[in-house]
């Protein structure tokens, strides 16, 4: 069974600075997807960024980028120019490609990101 | 237009009651899910369902049952509610293949008293 580990329960960063959230995972699959989801106090789960395991290029979405190291099974999220609106719980998630999504997502335990003004 | 909507947003009920949470998606996705988020914010899948197959997480008590009247709806029915069922329940949907991400409803906070 796959597992996802987020070793940082809480992180704090000054506004406009850069912060990196860590995620490692374990799987026997070779083809899969990795995601970062954001959950603000509103409770809504919002997709931040997605990475396909067969793509070597790291995904980027505006101020958000990932460092995907497949051999090390590591998938960290970098947030540049942190903004107050980035304050939220961040969840790393895994889904294997085979099975068409029937397994759903496996989540890490989350990292609570605090933005200091 | 809301992509995945679930009702109610809040539900307070007494132990032993039976309750349902409704979920609808207008994305045309073929797979729907229910996730449970506990008091420590940990998210775990309970069920996934498409028009062919229901997959149940073996740790889910059989008091929980998903019901799908059609492809766009997956409701969650809970019998004989217990204090430990208090949590936030999320409905989600995704499309097999494609970009694979799941789209989530806004969650239902269930409180059993």
PDB file of C-alpha atoms in Angstrom:
ATOM      1  CA  UNK A   1       0.000   0.000   0.000  1.00  0.00           C
ATOM      2  CA  UNK A   2       1.139   3.499  -0.695  1.00  0.00           C
ATOM      3  CA  UNK A   3       1.906   6.010   2.031  1.00  0.00           C
ATOM      4  CA  UNK A   4       2.470   9.751   2.000  1.00  0.00           C
ATOM      5  CA  UNK A   5       4.500  11.485   4.702  1.00  0.00           C
ATOM      6  CA  UNK A   6       4.626  15.174   5.500  1.00  0.00           C
ATOM      7  CA  UNK A   7       7.181  15.641   8.227  1.00  0.00           C
ATOM      8  CA  UNK A   8       6.429  19.288   9.000  1.00  0.00           C
ATOM      9  CA  UNK A   9       3.217  19.711  11.006  1.00  0.00           C
ATOM     10  CA  UNK A  10       3.627  23.487  10.909  1.00  0.00           C
ATOM     11  CA  UNK A  11       5.729  26.015   9.025  1.00  0.00           C
ATOM     12  CA  UNK A  12       5.978  29.766   9.385  1.00  0.00           C
ATOM     13  CA  UNK A  13       7.286  32.265   6.838  1.00  0.00           C
ATOM     14  CA  UNK A  14       7.469  36.018   6.518  1.00  0.00           C
ATOM     15  CA  UNK A  15       5.290  37.615   3.888  1.00  0.00           C
ATOM     16  CA  UNK A  16       7.119  37.938   0.546  1.00  0.00           C
ATOM     17  CA  UNK A  17       9.637  35.248   1.508  1.00  0.00           C
ATOM     18  CA  UNK A  18       9.979  31.751   0.051  1.00  0.00           C
ATOM     19  CA  UNK A  19       8.994  28.569   1.861  1.00  0.00           C
ATOM     20  CA  UNK A  20       9.352  24.891   0.974  1.00  0.00           C
ATOM     21  CA  UNK A  21       6.999  22.189   2.221  1.00  0.00           C
ATOM     22  CA  UNK A  22       8.287  18.630   2.258  1.00  0.00           C
ATOM     23  CA  UNK A  23       6.577  15.445   1.157  1.00  0.00           C
ATOM     24  CA  UNK A  24       7.830  11.912   0.709  1.00  0.00           C
ATOM     25  CA  UNK A  25       5.881   8.910  -0.456  1.00  0.00           C
ATOM     26  CA  UNK A  26       6.229   5.210  -0.814  1.00  0.00           C
ATOM     27  CA  UNK A  27       4.810   3.154  -3.649  1.00  0.00           C
ATOM     28  CA  UNK A  28       5.642   0.129  -5.729  1.00  0.00           C
ATOM     29  CA  UNK A  29       3.998   1.687  -8.784  1.00  0.00           C
ATOM     30  CA  UNK A  30       6.051   3.284 -11.538  1.00  0.00           C
ATOM     31  CA  UNK A  31       3.349   5.511 -12.961  1.00  0.00           C
ATOM     32  CA  UNK A  32       1.312   7.771 -10.731  1.00  0.00           C
ATOM     33  CA  UNK A  33       0.229  11.317  -9.998  1.00  0.00           C
ATOM     34  CA  UNK A  34       1.211  13.598  -7.159  1.00  0.00           C
ATOM     35  CA  UNK A  35      -0.718  16.623  -5.985  1.00  0.00           C
ATOM     36  CA  UNK A  36      -0.592  19.462  -3.536  1.00  0.00           C
ATOM     37  CA  UNK A  37      -3.933  20.619  -2.208  1.00  0.00           C
ATOM     38  CA  UNK A  38      -4.565  23.709  -0.122  1.00  0.00           C
ATOM     39  CA  UNK A  39      -7.249  23.892   2.556  1.00  0.00           C
ATOM     40  CA  UNK A  40      -7.856  27.419   3.876  1.00  0.00           C
ATOM     41  CA  UNK A  41     -10.030  28.061   6.936  1.00  0.00           C
ATOM     42  CA  UNK A  42     -13.055  27.988   4.632  1.00  0.00           C
ATOM     43  CA  UNK A  43     -12.472  24.206   4.511  1.00  0.00           C
ATOM     44  CA  UNK A  44     -12.589  24.042   0.717  1.00  0.00           C
ATOM     45  CA  UNK A  45      -9.993  21.713  -0.825  1.00  0.00           C
ATOM     46  CA  UNK A  46      -8.216  23.546  -3.640  1.00  0.00           C
ATOM     47  CA  UNK A  47      -5.779  21.973  -6.071  1.00  0.00           C
ATOM     48  CA  UNK A  48      -2.494  23.889  -6.077  1.00  0.00           C
ATOM     49  CA  UNK A  49      -0.342  21.873  -8.429  1.00  0.00           C
ATOM     50  CA  UNK A  50      -0.124  18.469 -10.106  1.00  0.00           C
ATOM     51  CA  UNK A  51       2.815  16.341 -11.238  1.00  0.00           C
ATOM     52  CA  UNK A  52       2.741  13.263 -13.451  1.00  0.00           C
ATOM     53  CA  UNK A  53       5.423  10.769 -12.502  1.00  0.00           C
ATOM     54  CA  UNK A  54       6.439  10.031 -16.093  1.00  0.00           C
ATOM     55  CA  UNK A  55       7.278  13.702 -16.657  1.00  0.00           C
ATOM     56  CA  UNK A  56      10.765  14.647 -15.571  1.00  0.00           C
ATOM     57  CA  UNK A  57      10.085  18.356 -15.752  1.00  0.00           C
ATOM     58  CA  UNK A  58       8.957  19.884 -12.471  1.00  0.00           C
ATOM     59  CA  UNK A  59       5.492  21.417 -12.531  1.00  0.00           C
ATOM     60  CA  UNK A  60       5.039  25.140 -11.921  1.00  0.00           C
ATOM     61  CA  UNK A  61       1.946  27.266 -11.407  1.00  0.00           C
ATOM     62  CA  UNK A  62       2.722  30.948 -10.995  1.00  0.00           C
ATOM     63  CA  UNK A  63       4.354  31.309  -7.544  1.00  0.00           C
ATOM     64  CA  UNK A  64       4.078  27.585  -6.828  1.00  0.00           C
ATOM     65  CA  UNK A  65       6.594  25.028  -8.031  1.00  0.00           C
ATOM     66  CA  UNK A  66       7.583  21.516  -7.090  1.00  0.00           C
ATOM     67  CA  UNK A  67      10.830  19.645  -6.780  1.00  0.00           C
ATOM     68  CA  UNK A  68      10.004  16.112  -7.897  1.00  0.00           C
ATOM     69  CA  UNK A  69      12.698  13.541  -7.223  1.00  0.00           C
ATOM     70  CA  UNK A  70      11.306  10.215  -8.405  1.00  0.00           C
ATOM     71  CA  UNK A  71      14.196   8.047  -7.305  1.00  0.00           C
ATOM     72  CA  UNK A  72      14.108   9.551  -3.836  1.00  0.00           C
ATOM     73  CA  UNK A  73      10.281   9.511  -3.802  1.00  0.00           C
ATOM     74  CA  UNK A  74      10.243  13.123  -2.778  1.00  0.00           C
ATOM     75  CA  UNK A  75       7.799  15.837  -3.853  1.00  0.00           C
ATOM     76  CA  UNK A  76       8.326  19.207  -2.197  1.00  0.00           C
ATOM     77  CA  UNK A  77       6.324  22.381  -2.803  1.00  0.00           C
ATOM     78  CA  UNK A  78       8.003  25.762  -3.051  1.00  0.00           C
ATOM     79  CA  UNK A  79       5.949  28.889  -2.550  1.00  0.00           C
ATOM     80  CA  UNK A  80       7.674  32.059  -3.699  1.00  0.00           C
ATOM     81  CA  UNK A  81       6.739  35.594  -2.645  1.00  0.00           C
ATOM     82  CA  UNK A  82       4.453  34.282   0.095  1.00  0.00           C
ATOM     83  CA  UNK A  83       1.197  36.145   0.511  1.00  0.00           C
ATOM     84  CA  UNK A  84      -1.218  36.344   3.413  1.00  0.00           C
ATOM     85  CA  UNK A  85      -3.743  34.414   1.337  1.00  0.00           C
ATOM     86  CA  UNK A  86      -1.374  31.456   1.204  1.00  0.00           C
ATOM     87  CA  UNK A  87      -2.020  30.725   4.877  1.00  0.00           C
ATOM     88  CA  UNK A  88      -3.707  27.315   4.969  1.00  0.00           C
ATOM     89  CA  UNK A  89      -3.236  23.595   5.524  1.00  0.00           C
ATOM     90  CA  UNK A  90      -1.328  22.037   2.659  1.00  0.00           C
ATOM     91  CA  UNK A  91      -1.805  18.390   1.812  1.00  0.00           C
ATOM     92  CA  UNK A  92       0.405  16.258  -0.370  1.00  0.00           C
ATOM     93  CA  UNK A  93      -1.506  13.491  -2.152  1.00  0.00           C
ATOM     94  CA  UNK A  94      -0.786  10.472  -4.332  1.00  0.00           C
ATOM     95  CA  UNK A  95      -2.833   8.549  -6.859  1.00  0.00           C
ATOM     96  CA  UNK A  96      -1.657   5.670  -8.953  1.00  0.00           C
ATOM     97  CA  UNK A  97      -2.305   5.935 -12.668  1.00  0.00           C
ATOM     98  CA  UNK A  98      -3.668   2.427 -13.177  1.00  0.00           C
ATOM     99  CA  UNK A  99      -7.179   1.686 -12.024  1.00  0.00           C
ATOM    100  CA  UNK A 100      -8.659   4.885 -13.406  1.00  0.00           C
ATOM    101  CA  UNK A 101      -8.786   6.577 -10.037  1.00  0.00           C
ATOM    102  CA  UNK A 102     -10.805   3.919  -8.290  1.00  0.00           C
ATOM    103  CA  UNK A 103      -8.388   3.967  -5.370  1.00  0.00           C
ATOM    104  CA  UNK A 104      -8.870   7.673  -4.810  1.00  0.00           C
ATOM    105  CA  UNK A 105      -6.196   9.872  -3.274  1.00  0.00           C
ATOM    106  CA  UNK A 106      -3.847   8.957  -0.460  1.00  0.00           C
ATOM    107  CA  UNK A 107      -3.091  12.031   1.619  1.00  0.00           C
ATOM    108  CA  UNK A 108      -0.309  13.060   3.939  1.00  0.00           C
ATOM    109  CA  UNK A 109      -1.203  14.462   7.332  1.00  0.00           C
ATOM    110  CA  UNK A 110      -0.800  18.041   6.193  1.00  0.00           C
ATOM    111  CA  UNK A 111       1.391  21.044   6.953  1.00  0.00           C
ATOM    112  CA  UNK A 112      -0.125  24.119   8.536  1.00  0.00           C
ATOM    113  CA  UNK A 113       1.443  27.152   6.847  1.00  0.00           C
ATOM    114  CA  UNK A 114       1.470  30.428   8.743  1.00  0.00           C
ATOM    115  CA  UNK A 115       2.301  33.682   6.966  1.00  0.00           C
ATOM    116  CA  UNK A 116       3.771  36.374   9.202  1.00  0.00           C
ATOM    117  CA  UNK A 117       2.927  39.917   8.021  1.00  0.00           C
TER     118      UNK A 117
ATOM    119  CA  UNK B   1     -21.729  27.188 -11.094  1.00  0.00           C
ATOM    120  CA  UNK B   2     -20.532  24.921  -8.336  1.00  0.00           C
ATOM    121  CA  UNK B   3     -18.715  21.880  -9.729  1.00  0.00           C
ATOM    122  CA  UNK B   4     -19.221  19.565  -6.750  1.00  0.00           C
ATOM    123  CA  UNK B   5     -21.881  20.508  -4.253  1.00  0.00           C
ATOM    124  CA  UNK B   6     -22.868  18.741  -1.100  1.00  0.00           C
ATOM    125  CA  UNK B   7     -25.615  19.405   1.399  1.00  0.00           C
ATOM    126  CA  UNK B   8     -25.924  20.186   4.185  1.00  0.00           C
ATOM    127  CA  UNK B   9     -22.783  22.118   5.135  1.00  0.00           C
ATOM    128  CA  UNK B  10     -23.416  21.529   8.815  1.00  0.00           C
ATOM    129  CA  UNK B  11     -25.291  18.708  10.477  1.00  0.00           C
ATOM    130  CA  UNK B  12     -25.849  18.298  14.207  1.00  0.00           C
ATOM    131  CA  UNK B  13     -27.669  15.185  15.326  1.00  0.00           C
ATOM    132  CA  UNK B  14     -28.106  12.862  18.263  1.00  0.00           C
ATOM    133  CA  UNK B  15     -26.494   9.490  18.734  1.00  0.00           C
ATOM    134  CA  UNK B  16     -28.464   6.672  17.236  1.00  0.00           C
ATOM    135  CA  UNK B  17     -30.057   8.739  14.500  1.00  0.00           C
ATOM    136  CA  UNK B  18     -29.827   7.984  10.778  1.00  0.00           C
ATOM    137  CA  UNK B  19     -28.722  10.781   8.467  1.00  0.00           C
ATOM    138  CA  UNK B  20     -27.828  11.366   4.832  1.00  0.00           C
ATOM    139  CA  UNK B  21     -25.466  13.760   3.105  1.00  0.00           C
ATOM    140  CA  UNK B  22     -26.142  14.533  -0.532  1.00  0.00           C
ATOM    141  CA  UNK B  23     -23.579  15.153  -3.244  1.00  0.00           C
ATOM    142  CA  UNK B  24     -23.935  16.231  -6.844  1.00  0.00           C
ATOM    143  CA  UNK B  25     -21.326  16.962  -9.508  1.00  0.00           C
ATOM    144  CA  UNK B  26     -21.924  18.741 -12.818  1.00  0.00           C
ATOM    145  CA  UNK B  27     -18.501  18.007 -14.313  1.00  0.00           C
ATOM    146  CA  UNK B  28     -19.513  14.881 -16.168  1.00  0.00           C
ATOM    147  CA  UNK B  29     -16.972  12.857 -14.190  1.00  0.00           C
ATOM    148  CA  UNK B  30     -17.290   9.109 -14.059  1.00  0.00           C
ATOM    149  CA  UNK B  31     -15.989   8.494 -10.552  1.00  0.00           C
ATOM    150  CA  UNK B  32     -17.185   9.930  -7.252  1.00  0.00           C
ATOM    151  CA  UNK B  33     -15.772   9.584  -3.758  1.00  0.00           C
ATOM    152  CA  UNK B  34     -16.432  10.156  -0.117  1.00  0.00           C
ATOM    153  CA  UNK B  35     -13.570  11.185   2.169  1.00  0.00           C
ATOM    154  CA  UNK B  36     -13.555  11.641   5.925  1.00  0.00           C
ATOM    155  CA  UNK B  37     -11.450  14.338   7.604  1.00  0.00           C
ATOM    156  CA  UNK B  38     -10.977  13.721  11.305  1.00  0.00           C
ATOM    157  CA  UNK B  39     -10.346  16.197  14.098  1.00  0.00           C
ATOM    158  CA  UNK B  40      -6.614  16.135  13.339  1.00  0.00           C
ATOM    159  CA  UNK B  41      -7.319  17.117   9.726  1.00  0.00           C
ATOM    160  CA  UNK B  42      -6.321  13.716   8.375  1.00  0.00           C
ATOM    161  CA  UNK B  43      -8.160  12.859   5.150  1.00  0.00           C
ATOM    162  CA  UNK B  44      -8.943   9.283   4.317  1.00  0.00           C
ATOM    163  CA  UNK B  45     -10.970   7.780   1.527  1.00  0.00           C
ATOM    164  CA  UNK B  46     -14.136   5.957   2.499  1.00  0.00           C
ATOM    165  CA  UNK B  47     -15.627   4.966  -0.853  1.00  0.00           C
ATOM    166  CA  UNK B  48     -15.106   5.351  -4.538  1.00  0.00           C
ATOM    167  CA  UNK B  49     -17.840   4.643  -7.044  1.00  0.00           C
ATOM    168  CA  UNK B  50     -18.362   4.695 -10.751  1.00  0.00           C
ATOM    169  CA  UNK B  51     -21.167   3.215 -12.736  1.00  0.00           C
ATOM    170  CA  UNK B  52     -19.424  -0.106 -12.706  1.00  0.00           C
ATOM    171  CA  UNK B  53     -17.900  -0.623  -9.348  1.00  0.00           C
ATOM    172  CA  UNK B  54     -18.105   0.345  -5.703  1.00  0.00           C
ATOM    173  CA  UNK B  55     -14.886   0.161  -3.765  1.00  0.00           C
ATOM    174  CA  UNK B  56     -15.186   0.311  -0.028  1.00  0.00           C
ATOM    175  CA  UNK B  57     -12.349   1.048   2.332  1.00  0.00           C
ATOM    176  CA  UNK B  58     -12.323  -1.959   4.612  1.00  0.00           C
ATOM    177  CA  UNK B  59     -11.996   0.193   7.710  1.00  0.00           C
ATOM    178  CA  UNK B  60     -15.352   1.879   7.115  1.00  0.00           C
ATOM    179  CA  UNK B  61     -18.130   0.513   9.347  1.00  0.00           C
ATOM    180  CA  UNK B  62     -21.072  -0.993   7.498  1.00  0.00           C
ATOM    181  CA  UNK B  63     -23.285   1.665   9.091  1.00  0.00           C
ATOM    182  CA  UNK B  64     -22.004   3.857   6.267  1.00  0.00           C
ATOM    183  CA  UNK B  65     -23.455   3.220   2.834  1.00  0.00           C
ATOM    184  CA  UNK B  66     -23.101   5.159  -0.403  1.00  0.00           C
ATOM    185  CA  UNK B  67     -26.101   5.409  -2.665  1.00  0.00           C
ATOM    186  CA  UNK B  68     -25.886   6.547  -6.264  1.00  0.00           C
ATOM    187  CA  UNK B  69     -29.182   7.254  -8.014  1.00  0.00           C
ATOM    188  CA  UNK B  70     -27.314   8.296 -11.169  1.00  0.00           C
ATOM    189  CA  UNK B  71     -23.851   9.137 -12.439  1.00  0.00           C
ATOM    190  CA  UNK B  72     -23.956  12.714 -11.128  1.00  0.00           C
ATOM    191  CA  UNK B  73     -24.976  11.910  -7.571  1.00  0.00           C
ATOM    192  CA  UNK B  74     -23.418   9.962  -4.721  1.00  0.00           C
ATOM    193  CA  UNK B  75     -25.146  10.284  -1.377  1.00  0.00           C
ATOM    194  CA  UNK B  76     -23.802   9.066   1.939  1.00  0.00           C
ATOM    195  CA  UNK B  77     -26.196   7.417   4.347  1.00  0.00           C
ATOM    196  CA  UNK B  78     -25.186   6.777   7.927  1.00  0.00           C
ATOM    197  CA  UNK B  79     -27.137   4.542  10.280  1.00  0.00           C
ATOM    198  CA  UNK B  80     -27.049   4.540  14.080  1.00  0.00           C
ATOM    199  CA  UNK B  81     -24.735   7.514  14.391  1.00  0.00           C
ATOM    200  CA  UNK B  82     -22.019   7.366  17.040  1.00  0.00           C
ATOM    201  CA  UNK B  83     -19.998  10.105  18.734  1.00  0.00           C
ATOM    202  CA  UNK B  84     -16.909   8.956  16.836  1.00  0.00           C
ATOM    203  CA  UNK B  85     -18.592   9.684  13.525  1.00  0.00           C
ATOM    204  CA  UNK B  86     -18.189  13.402  14.176  1.00  0.00           C
ATOM    205  CA  UNK B  87     -15.950  14.699  11.393  1.00  0.00           C
ATOM    206  CA  UNK B  88     -15.963  16.620   8.147  1.00  0.00           C
ATOM    207  CA  UNK B  89     -17.099  14.549   5.184  1.00  0.00           C
ATOM    208  CA  UNK B  90     -16.031  15.515   1.691  1.00  0.00           C
ATOM    209  CA  UNK B  91     -17.523  14.424  -1.567  1.00  0.00           C
ATOM    210  CA  UNK B  92     -15.241  14.524  -4.615  1.00  0.00           C
ATOM    211  CA  UNK B  93     -15.226  13.527  -8.245  1.00  0.00           C
ATOM    212  CA  UNK B  94     -12.668  12.836 -10.922  1.00  0.00           C
ATOM    213  CA  UNK B  95     -12.399  11.575 -14.461  1.00  0.00           C
ATOM    214  CA  UNK B  96     -10.519   8.382 -15.158  1.00  0.00           C
ATOM    215  CA  UNK B  97      -7.459   9.342 -17.157  1.00  0.00           C
ATOM    216  CA  UNK B  98      -7.205  12.995 -18.109  1.00  0.00           C
ATOM    217  CA  UNK B  99      -5.495  15.175 -15.543  1.00  0.00           C
ATOM    218  CA  UNK B 100      -6.624  12.903 -12.727  1.00  0.00           C
ATOM    219  CA  UNK B 101      -7.168  15.527 -10.079  1.00  0.00           C
ATOM    220  CA  UNK B 102     -10.149  15.272  -7.782  1.00  0.00           C
ATOM    221  CA  UNK B 103     -12.567  18.141  -7.376  1.00  0.00           C
ATOM    222  CA  UNK B 104     -13.987  18.490  -3.892  1.00  0.00           C
ATOM    223  CA  UNK B 105     -17.238  19.701  -2.460  1.00  0.00           C
ATOM    224  CA  UNK B 106     -17.178  22.195   0.366  1.00  0.00           C
ATOM    225  CA  UNK B 107     -17.501  19.529   3.043  1.00  0.00           C
ATOM    226  CA  UNK B 108     -20.157  18.673   5.600  1.00  0.00           C
ATOM    227  CA  UNK B 109     -19.288  19.098   9.252  1.00  0.00           C
ATOM    228  CA  UNK B 110     -21.139  16.361  11.104  1.00  0.00           C
ATOM    229  CA  UNK B 111     -21.451  16.685  14.862  1.00  0.00           C
ATOM    230  CA  UNK B 112     -22.975  13.839  16.829  1.00  0.00           C
ATOM    231  CA  UNK B 113     -24.118  14.745  20.340  1.00  0.00           C
TER     232      UNK B 113
END
